[in-house]
Tab-separated table of C-alpha atoms in Angstrom:
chain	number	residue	atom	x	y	z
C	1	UNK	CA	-23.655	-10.545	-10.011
C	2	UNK	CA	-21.353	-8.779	-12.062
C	3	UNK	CA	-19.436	-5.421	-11.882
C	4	UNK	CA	-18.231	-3.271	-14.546
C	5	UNK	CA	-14.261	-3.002	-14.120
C	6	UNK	CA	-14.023	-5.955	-12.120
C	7	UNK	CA	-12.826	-8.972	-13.283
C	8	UNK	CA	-13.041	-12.892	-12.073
C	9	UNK	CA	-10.095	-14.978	-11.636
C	10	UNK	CA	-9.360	-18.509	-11.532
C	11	UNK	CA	-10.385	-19.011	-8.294
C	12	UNK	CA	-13.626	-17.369	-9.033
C	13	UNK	CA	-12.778	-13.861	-6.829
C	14	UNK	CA	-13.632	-10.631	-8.318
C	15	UNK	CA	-10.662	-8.600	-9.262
C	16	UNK	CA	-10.271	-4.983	-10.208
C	17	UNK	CA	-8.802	-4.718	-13.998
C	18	UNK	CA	-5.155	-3.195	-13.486
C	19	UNK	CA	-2.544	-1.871	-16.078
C	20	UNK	CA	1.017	-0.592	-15.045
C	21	UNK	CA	1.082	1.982	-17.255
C	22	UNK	CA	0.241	5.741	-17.181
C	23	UNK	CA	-3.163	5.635	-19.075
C	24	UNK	CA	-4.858	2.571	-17.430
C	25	UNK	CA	-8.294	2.915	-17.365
C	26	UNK	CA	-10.865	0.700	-16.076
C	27	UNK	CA	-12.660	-1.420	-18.917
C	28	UNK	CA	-16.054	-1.451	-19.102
C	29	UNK	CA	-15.974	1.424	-16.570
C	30	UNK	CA	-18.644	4.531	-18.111
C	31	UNK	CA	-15.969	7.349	-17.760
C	32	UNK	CA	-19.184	9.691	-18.692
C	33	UNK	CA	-21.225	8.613	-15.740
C	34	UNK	CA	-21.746	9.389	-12.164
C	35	UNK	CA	-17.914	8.918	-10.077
C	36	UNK	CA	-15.267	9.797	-8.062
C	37	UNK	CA	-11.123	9.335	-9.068
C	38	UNK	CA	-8.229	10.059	-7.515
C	39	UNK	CA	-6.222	11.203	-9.988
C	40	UNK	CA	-2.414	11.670	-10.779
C	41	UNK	CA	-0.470	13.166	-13.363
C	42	UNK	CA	3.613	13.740	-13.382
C	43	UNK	CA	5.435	16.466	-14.903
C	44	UNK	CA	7.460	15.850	-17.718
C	45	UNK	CA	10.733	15.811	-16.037
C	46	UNK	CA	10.781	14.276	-13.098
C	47	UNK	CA	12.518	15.460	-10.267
C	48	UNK	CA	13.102	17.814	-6.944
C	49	UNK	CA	11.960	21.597	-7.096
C	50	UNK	CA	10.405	21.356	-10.275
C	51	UNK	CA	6.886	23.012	-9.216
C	52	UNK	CA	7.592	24.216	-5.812
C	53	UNK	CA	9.602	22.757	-2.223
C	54	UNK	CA	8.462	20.516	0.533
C	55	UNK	CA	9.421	21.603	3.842
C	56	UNK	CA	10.047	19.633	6.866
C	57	UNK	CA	8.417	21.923	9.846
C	58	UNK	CA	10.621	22.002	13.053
C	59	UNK	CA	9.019	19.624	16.064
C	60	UNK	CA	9.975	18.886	19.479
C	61	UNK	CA	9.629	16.150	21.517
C	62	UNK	CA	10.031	13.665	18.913
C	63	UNK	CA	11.555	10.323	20.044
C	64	UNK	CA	14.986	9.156	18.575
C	65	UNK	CA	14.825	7.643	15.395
C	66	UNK	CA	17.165	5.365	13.352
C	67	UNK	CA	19.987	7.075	12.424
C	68	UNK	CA	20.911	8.670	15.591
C	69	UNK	CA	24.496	9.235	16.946
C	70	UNK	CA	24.353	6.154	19.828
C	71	UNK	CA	26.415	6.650	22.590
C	72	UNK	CA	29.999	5.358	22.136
C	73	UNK	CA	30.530	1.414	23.080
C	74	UNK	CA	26.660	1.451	23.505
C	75	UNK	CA	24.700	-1.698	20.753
C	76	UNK	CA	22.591	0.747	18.377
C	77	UNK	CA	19.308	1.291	19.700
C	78	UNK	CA	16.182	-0.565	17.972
C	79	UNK	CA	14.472	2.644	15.960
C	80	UNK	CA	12.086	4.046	18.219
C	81	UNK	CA	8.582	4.598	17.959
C	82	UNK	CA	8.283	8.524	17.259
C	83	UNK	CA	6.069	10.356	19.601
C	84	UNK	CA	4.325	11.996	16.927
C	85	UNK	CA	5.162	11.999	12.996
C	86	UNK	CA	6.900	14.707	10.495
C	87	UNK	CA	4.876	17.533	9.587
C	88	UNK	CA	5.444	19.108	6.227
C	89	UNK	CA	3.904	21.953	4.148
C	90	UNK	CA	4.707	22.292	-0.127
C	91	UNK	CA	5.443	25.822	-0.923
C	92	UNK	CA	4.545	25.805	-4.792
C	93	UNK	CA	6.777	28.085	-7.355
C	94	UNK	CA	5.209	30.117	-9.834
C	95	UNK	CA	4.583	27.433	-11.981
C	96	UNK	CA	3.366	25.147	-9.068
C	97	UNK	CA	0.646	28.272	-8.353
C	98	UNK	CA	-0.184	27.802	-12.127
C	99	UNK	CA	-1.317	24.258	-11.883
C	100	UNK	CA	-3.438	25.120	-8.552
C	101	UNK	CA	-4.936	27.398	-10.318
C	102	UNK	CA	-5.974	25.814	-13.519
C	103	UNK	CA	-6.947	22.861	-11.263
C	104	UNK	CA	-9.891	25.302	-9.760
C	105	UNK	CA	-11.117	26.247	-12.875
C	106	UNK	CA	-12.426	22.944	-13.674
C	107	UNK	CA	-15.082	23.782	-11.254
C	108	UNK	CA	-16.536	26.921	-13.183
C	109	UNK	CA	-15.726	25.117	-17.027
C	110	UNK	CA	-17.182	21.922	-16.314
C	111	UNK	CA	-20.833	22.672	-14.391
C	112	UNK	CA	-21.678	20.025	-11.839
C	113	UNK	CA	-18.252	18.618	-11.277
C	114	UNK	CA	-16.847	18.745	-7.961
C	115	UNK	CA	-13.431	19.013	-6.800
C	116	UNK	CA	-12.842	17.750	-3.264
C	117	UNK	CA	-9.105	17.892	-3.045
C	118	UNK	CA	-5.821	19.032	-4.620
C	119	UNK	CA	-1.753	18.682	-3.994
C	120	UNK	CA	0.909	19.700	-5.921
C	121	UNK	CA	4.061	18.489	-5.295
C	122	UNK	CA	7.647	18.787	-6.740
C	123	UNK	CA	7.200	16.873	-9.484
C	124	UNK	CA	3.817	15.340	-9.556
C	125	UNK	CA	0.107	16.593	-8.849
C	126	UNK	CA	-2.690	14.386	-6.537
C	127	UNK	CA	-6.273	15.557	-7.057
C	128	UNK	CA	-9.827	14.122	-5.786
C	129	UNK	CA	-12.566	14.869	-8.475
C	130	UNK	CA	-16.654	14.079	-8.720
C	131	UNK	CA	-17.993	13.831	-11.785
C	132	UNK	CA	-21.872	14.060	-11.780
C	133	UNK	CA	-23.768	11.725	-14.024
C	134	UNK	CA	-24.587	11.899	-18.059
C	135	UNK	CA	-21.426	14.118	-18.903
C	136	UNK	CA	-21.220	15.113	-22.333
C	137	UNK	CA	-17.600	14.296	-22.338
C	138	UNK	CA	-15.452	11.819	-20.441
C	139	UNK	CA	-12.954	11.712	-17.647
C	140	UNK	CA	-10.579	12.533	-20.396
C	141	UNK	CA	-11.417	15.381	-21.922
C	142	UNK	CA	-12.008	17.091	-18.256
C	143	UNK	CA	-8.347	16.023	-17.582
C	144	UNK	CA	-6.992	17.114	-20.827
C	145	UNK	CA	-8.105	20.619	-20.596
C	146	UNK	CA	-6.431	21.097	-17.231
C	147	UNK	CA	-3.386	19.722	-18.569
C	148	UNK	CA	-3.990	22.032	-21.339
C	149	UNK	CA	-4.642	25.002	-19.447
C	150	UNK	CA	-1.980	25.043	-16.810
C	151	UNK	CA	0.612	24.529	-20.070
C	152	UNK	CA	-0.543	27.113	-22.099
C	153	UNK	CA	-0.634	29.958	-18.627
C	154	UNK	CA	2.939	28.657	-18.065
C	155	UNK	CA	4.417	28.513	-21.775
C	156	UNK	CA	5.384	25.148	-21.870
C	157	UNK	CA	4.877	21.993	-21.960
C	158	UNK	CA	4.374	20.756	-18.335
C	159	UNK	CA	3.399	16.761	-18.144
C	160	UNK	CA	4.113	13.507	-18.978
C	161	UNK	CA	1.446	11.979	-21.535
C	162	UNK	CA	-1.766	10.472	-19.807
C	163	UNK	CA	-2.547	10.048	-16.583
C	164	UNK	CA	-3.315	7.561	-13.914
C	165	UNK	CA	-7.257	7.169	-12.129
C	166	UNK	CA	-8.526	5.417	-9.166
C	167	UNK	CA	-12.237	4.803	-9.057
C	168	UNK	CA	-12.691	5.506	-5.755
C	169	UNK	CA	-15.886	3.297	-5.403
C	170	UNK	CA	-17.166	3.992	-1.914
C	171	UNK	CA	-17.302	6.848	0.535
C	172	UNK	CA	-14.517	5.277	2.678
C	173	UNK	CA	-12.285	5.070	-0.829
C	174	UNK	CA	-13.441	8.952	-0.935
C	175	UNK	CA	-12.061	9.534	2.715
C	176	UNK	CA	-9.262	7.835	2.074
C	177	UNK	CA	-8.158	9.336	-1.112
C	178	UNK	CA	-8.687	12.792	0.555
C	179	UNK	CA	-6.440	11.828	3.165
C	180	UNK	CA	-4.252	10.547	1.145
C	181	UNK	CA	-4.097	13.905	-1.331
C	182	UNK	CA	-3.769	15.926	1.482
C	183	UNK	CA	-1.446	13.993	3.352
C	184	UNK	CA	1.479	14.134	0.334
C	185	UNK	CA	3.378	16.555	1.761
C	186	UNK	CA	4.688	14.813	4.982
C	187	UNK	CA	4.728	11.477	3.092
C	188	UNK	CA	7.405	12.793	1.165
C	189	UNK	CA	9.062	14.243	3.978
C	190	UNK	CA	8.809	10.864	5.552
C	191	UNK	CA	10.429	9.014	3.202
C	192	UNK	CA	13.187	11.732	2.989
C	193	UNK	CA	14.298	11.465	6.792
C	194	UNK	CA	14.317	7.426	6.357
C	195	UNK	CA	15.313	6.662	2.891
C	196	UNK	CA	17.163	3.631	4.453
C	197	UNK	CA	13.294	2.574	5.561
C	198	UNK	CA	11.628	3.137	1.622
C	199	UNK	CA	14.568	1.931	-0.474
C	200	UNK	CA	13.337	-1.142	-2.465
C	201	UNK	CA	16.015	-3.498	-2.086
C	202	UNK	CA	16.542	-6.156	-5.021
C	203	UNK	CA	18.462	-8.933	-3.167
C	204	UNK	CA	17.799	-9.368	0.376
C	205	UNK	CA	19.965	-12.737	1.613
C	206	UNK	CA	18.100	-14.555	4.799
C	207	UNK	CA	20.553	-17.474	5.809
C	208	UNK	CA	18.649	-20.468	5.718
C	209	UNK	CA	16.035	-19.140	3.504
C	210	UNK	CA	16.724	-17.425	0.477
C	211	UNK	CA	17.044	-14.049	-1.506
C	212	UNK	CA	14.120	-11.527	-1.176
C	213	UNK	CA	13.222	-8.433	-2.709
C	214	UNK	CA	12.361	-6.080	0.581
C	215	UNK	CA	11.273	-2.657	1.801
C	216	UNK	CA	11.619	-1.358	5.559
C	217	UNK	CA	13.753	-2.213	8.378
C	218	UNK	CA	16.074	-5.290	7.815
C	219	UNK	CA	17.089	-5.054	11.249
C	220	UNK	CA	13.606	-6.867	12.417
C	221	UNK	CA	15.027	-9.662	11.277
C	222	UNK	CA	17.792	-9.861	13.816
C	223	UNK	CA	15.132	-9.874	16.586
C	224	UNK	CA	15.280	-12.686	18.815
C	225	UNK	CA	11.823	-13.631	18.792
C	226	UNK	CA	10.076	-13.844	15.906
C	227	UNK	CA	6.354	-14.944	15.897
C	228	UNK	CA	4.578	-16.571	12.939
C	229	UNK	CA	0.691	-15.429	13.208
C	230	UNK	CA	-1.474	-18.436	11.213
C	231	UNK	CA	-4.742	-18.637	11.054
C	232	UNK	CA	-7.532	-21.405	9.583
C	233	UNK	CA	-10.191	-19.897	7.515
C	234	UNK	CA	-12.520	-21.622	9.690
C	235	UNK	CA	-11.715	-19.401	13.112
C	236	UNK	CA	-12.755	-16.021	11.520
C	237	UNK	CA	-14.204	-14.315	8.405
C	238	UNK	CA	-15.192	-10.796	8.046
C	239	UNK	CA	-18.996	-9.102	7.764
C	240	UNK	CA	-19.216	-8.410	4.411
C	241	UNK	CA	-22.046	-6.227	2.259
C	242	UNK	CA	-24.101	-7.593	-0.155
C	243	UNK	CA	-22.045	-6.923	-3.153
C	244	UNK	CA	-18.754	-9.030	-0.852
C	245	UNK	CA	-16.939	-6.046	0.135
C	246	UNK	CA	-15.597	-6.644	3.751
C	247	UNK	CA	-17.555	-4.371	6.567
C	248	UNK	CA	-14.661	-4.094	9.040
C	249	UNK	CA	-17.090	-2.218	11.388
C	250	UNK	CA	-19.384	-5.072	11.617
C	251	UNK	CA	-18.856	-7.694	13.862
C	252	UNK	CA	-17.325	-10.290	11.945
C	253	UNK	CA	-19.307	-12.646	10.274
C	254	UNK	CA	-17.550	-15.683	12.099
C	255	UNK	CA	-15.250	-15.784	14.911
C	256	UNK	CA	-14.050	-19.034	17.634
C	257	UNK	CA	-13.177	-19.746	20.817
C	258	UNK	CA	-9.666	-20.792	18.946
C	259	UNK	CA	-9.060	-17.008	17.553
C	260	UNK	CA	-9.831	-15.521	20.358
C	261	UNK	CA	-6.764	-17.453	21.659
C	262	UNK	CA	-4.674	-16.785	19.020
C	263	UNK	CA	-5.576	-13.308	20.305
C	264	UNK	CA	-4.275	-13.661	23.567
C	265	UNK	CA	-1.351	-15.403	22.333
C	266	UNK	CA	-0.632	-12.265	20.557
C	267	UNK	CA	-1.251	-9.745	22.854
C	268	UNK	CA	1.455	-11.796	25.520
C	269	UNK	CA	4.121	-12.278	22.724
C	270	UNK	CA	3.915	-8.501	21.445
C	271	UNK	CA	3.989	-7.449	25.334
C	272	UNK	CA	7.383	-9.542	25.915
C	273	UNK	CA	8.848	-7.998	22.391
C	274	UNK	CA	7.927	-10.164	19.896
C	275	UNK	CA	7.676	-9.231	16.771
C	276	UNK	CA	5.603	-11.076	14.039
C	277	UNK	CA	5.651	-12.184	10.761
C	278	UNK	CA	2.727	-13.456	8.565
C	279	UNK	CA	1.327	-13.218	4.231
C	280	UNK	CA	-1.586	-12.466	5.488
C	281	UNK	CA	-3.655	-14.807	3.748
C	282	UNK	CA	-6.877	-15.990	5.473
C	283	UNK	CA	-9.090	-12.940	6.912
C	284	UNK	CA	-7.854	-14.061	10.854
C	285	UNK	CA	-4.709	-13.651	9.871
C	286	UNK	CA	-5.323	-10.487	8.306
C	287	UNK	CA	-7.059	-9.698	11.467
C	288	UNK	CA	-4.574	-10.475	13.432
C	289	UNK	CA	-1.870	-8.555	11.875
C	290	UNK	CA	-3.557	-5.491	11.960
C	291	UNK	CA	-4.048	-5.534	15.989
C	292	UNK	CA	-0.660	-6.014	15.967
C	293	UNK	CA	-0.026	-3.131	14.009
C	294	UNK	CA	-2.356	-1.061	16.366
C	295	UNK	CA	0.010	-2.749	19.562
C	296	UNK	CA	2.818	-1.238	18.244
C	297	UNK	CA	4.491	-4.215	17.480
C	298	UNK	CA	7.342	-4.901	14.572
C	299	UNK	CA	5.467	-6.514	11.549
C	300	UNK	CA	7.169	-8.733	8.601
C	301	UNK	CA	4.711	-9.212	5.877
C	302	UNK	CA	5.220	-11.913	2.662
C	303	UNK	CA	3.773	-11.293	-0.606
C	304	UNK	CA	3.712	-13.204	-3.549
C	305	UNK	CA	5.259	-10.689	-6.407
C	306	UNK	CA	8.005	-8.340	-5.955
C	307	UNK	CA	8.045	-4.505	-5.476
C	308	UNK	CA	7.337	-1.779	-8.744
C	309	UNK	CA	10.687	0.431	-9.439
C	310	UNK	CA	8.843	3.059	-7.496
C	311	UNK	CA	6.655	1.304	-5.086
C	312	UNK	CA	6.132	2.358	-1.143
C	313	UNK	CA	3.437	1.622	1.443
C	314	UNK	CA	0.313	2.618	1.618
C	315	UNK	CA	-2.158	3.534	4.531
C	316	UNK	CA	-0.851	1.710	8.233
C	317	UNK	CA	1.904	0.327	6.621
C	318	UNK	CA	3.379	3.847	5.350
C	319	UNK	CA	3.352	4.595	9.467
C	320	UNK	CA	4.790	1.635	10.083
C	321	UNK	CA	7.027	1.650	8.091
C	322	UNK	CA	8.456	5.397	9.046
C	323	UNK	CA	8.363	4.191	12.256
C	324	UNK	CA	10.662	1.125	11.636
C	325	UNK	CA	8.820	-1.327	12.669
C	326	UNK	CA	7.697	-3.015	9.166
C	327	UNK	CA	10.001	-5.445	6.838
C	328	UNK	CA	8.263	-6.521	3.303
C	329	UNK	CA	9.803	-9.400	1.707
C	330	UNK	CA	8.932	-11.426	-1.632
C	331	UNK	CA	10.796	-14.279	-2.833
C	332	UNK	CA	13.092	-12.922	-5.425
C	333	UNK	CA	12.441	-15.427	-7.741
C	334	UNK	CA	8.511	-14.062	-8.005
C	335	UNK	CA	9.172	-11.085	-9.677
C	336	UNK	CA	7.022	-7.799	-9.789
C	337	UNK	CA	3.809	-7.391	-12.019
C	338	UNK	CA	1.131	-5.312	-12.447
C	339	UNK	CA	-2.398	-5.694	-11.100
C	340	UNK	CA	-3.149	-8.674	-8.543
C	341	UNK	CA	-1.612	-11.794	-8.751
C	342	UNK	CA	-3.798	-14.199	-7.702
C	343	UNK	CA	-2.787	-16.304	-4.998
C	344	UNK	CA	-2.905	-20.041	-5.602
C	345	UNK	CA	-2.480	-23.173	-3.293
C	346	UNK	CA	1.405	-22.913	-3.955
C	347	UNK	CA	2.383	-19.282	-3.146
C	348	UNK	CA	0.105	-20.082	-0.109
C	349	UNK	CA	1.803	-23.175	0.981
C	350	UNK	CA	5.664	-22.055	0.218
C	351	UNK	CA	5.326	-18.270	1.764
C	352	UNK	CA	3.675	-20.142	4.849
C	353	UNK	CA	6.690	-22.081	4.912
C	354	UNK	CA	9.313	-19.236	4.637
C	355	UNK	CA	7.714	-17.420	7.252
C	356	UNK	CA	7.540	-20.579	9.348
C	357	UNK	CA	11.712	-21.064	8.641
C	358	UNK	CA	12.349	-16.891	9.457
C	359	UNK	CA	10.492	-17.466	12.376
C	360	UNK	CA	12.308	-20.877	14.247
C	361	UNK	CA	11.280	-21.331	17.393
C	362	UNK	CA	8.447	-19.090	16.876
C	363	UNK	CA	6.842	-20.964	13.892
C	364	UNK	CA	3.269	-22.368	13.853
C	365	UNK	CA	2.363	-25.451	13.580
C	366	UNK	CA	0.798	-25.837	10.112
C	367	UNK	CA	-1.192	-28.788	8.214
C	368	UNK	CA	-0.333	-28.248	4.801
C	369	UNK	CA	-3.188	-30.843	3.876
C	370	UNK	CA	-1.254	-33.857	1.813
C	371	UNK	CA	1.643	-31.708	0.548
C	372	UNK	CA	4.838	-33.348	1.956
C	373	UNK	CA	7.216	-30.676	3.653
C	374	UNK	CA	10.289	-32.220	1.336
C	375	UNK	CA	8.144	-30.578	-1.421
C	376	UNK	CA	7.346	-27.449	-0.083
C	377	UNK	CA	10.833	-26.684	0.514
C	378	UNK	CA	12.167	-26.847	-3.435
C	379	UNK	CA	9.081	-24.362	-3.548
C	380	UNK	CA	10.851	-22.395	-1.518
C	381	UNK	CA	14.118	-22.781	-2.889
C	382	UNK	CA	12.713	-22.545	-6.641
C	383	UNK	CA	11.199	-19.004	-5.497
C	384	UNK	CA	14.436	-17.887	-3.389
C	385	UNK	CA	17.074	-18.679	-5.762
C	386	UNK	CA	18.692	-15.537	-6.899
């Protein structure tokens, strides 16, 4: 079975086509037919106030955070949980009101397309956007003339050239990219009260590891107990649909009397303190991560490529990471690239072994099936030499 915009790689696993640049598109993708994009354009100067403010609204009851005044001669307290996040509003300027504007009017010029969400922000607008089937132009042109309309109202020239789309394939990518529109606002404002928490560092040195690139809290690393989760492919899989999308509510398609352990296992570490670390490669690992994200535990995730100049988290792991509680590390010599990087025996086998060296005493136990450890350590140091 094929699919248009999807891609297989050498493993055989269907991939969606990526480009890093402002006018990907999707090959093979009919930009005339039926869909549903999240779409994002920037202005043509970047920067803060440019269409309008974000606000942080005032709160109570919020928990200390990291960055705190401690209390003299006391060790500075672990960030805290917050007891509930930032809220934020954008208050658009005249030219921000503009774009809003011209934004609605693609309902009434283009008959039968749908707009199910909008955000401006400073510098950059987020909008959700149905397209019914058998336009007589594409994507483009519907983009293009609100460009062109909110720049002629305002007098100027307003964006950058293109403009970025994400097919948003099902209606859980619909929900989510709503959520996500909407939810721009106190993202920024997030990432404003921690900037300490989304700054992509270039060179993170682990003693006894390496150098890392790394976003989040570099403090988790000073824990003192520091859990690898690991995971055979054989203890768990996923329900997935017919076309291999994962159903994550459907009982999963395989699941043992060994994961269920690693599940306790979990549940008594994270109850003691522990954090984890993990790259999250087989689906019980995967799994497993993700209830300890909902536990409230400290996560380190390992990835095989490095971070984009203006990358941050997405979904659970932007909450995490406001919260403190999530460190992101890739070896430094695996540098960042656009689209998926597929992830071969080798990435698996050397970032299993750096999280198995982060976490000491706390490492699993892990066959790496013929491949001598003596070998999988110049992997590591190959991939962690700045």
């Amino acid at each position: 079975m094929s699919f248009s915009g999807w891609v297989r790689d050498e493993a055989g696993r269907l991939r969606r086509e990526t480009f890093q640049r402002m006018t990907r598109r999707c090959h093979n993708w009919d930009y005339k037919g039926r869909g549903v994009y999240l779409i994002t354009v920037t202005a043509a100067e970047r920067g803060r106030g440019v269409w309008g403010r974000v606000e942080t609204l005032p709160a109570s009851g919020q928990a200390p955070t990291l960055g705190a005044t401690p209390t003299p001669g006391a060790t500075p307290p672990e960030r805290a949980v917050r007891a509930s996040p930032l809220a934020a509003k954008f208050t658009p300027n005249a030219t921000g009101e503009i774009i809003a504007r011209a934004w609605a009017e693609l309902a009434v010029n283009w008959p039968g397309v749908k707009l199910l969400a909008s955000q401006v922000m400073e510098d950059h607008f987020h909008g959700v956007i149905a397209t019914p089937s058998f336009m007589a132009k594409p994507l483009g042109a519907i983009i293009g003339s609100f460009k062109a309309r909110a720049s002629s109202a305002a007098g100027r020239a307003l964006w950058a050239k293109g403009y970025v789309d994400t097919i948003l394939f099902d209606d859980e990518a619909v929900e989510k990219g709503v959520r996500y529109t909407q939810d721009n606002p106190r993202r920024l404002a997030e990432k404003r009260a921690h900037p300490e928490l989304f700054k992509v560092l270039r060179d993170l040195f682990i003693e006894g590891v390496g150098h890392f690139a790394a976003i989040g809290n570099h403090q988790l690393l000073d824990l003192p107990r520091i859990v690898q989760l690991q995971c055979s492919r054989s203890d768990f899989a996923y329900a997935r649909d017919e076309a291999g999308a994962i159903r994550r509510d459907r009982p999963p398609r395989l699941t043992t009397a060994a994961f269920a352990a690693k599940c306790e296992e979990l549940n008594d570490e994270i109850a003691h303190g522990a954090a984890v670390i993990s790259p999250c490669i087989s689906e019980g690992e995967r799994e497993l991560a993700r209830r300890a994200f909902e536990m409230g535990s400290r996560v380190i995730t390992l990835q095989n490529k490095g971070f984009s100049p203006l990358y941050k988290p997405g979904g659970r792991l932007f909450e995490t990471c406001a919260d403190g509680r999530l460190l992101m590390l890739a070896p430094i010599g695996w540098p960042y690239q656009p689209g998926e990087k597929p992830m071969t025996r080798a990435d698996a086998c050397t970032l299993n072994r750096i999280a198995q060296l982060i976490a000491g005493a706390g490492a699993a136990q892990i066959n790496y099936r013929g491949m001598k450890i003596a070998d999988i350590d110049r992997l590591v140091a190959t991939a962690c030499v700045a």
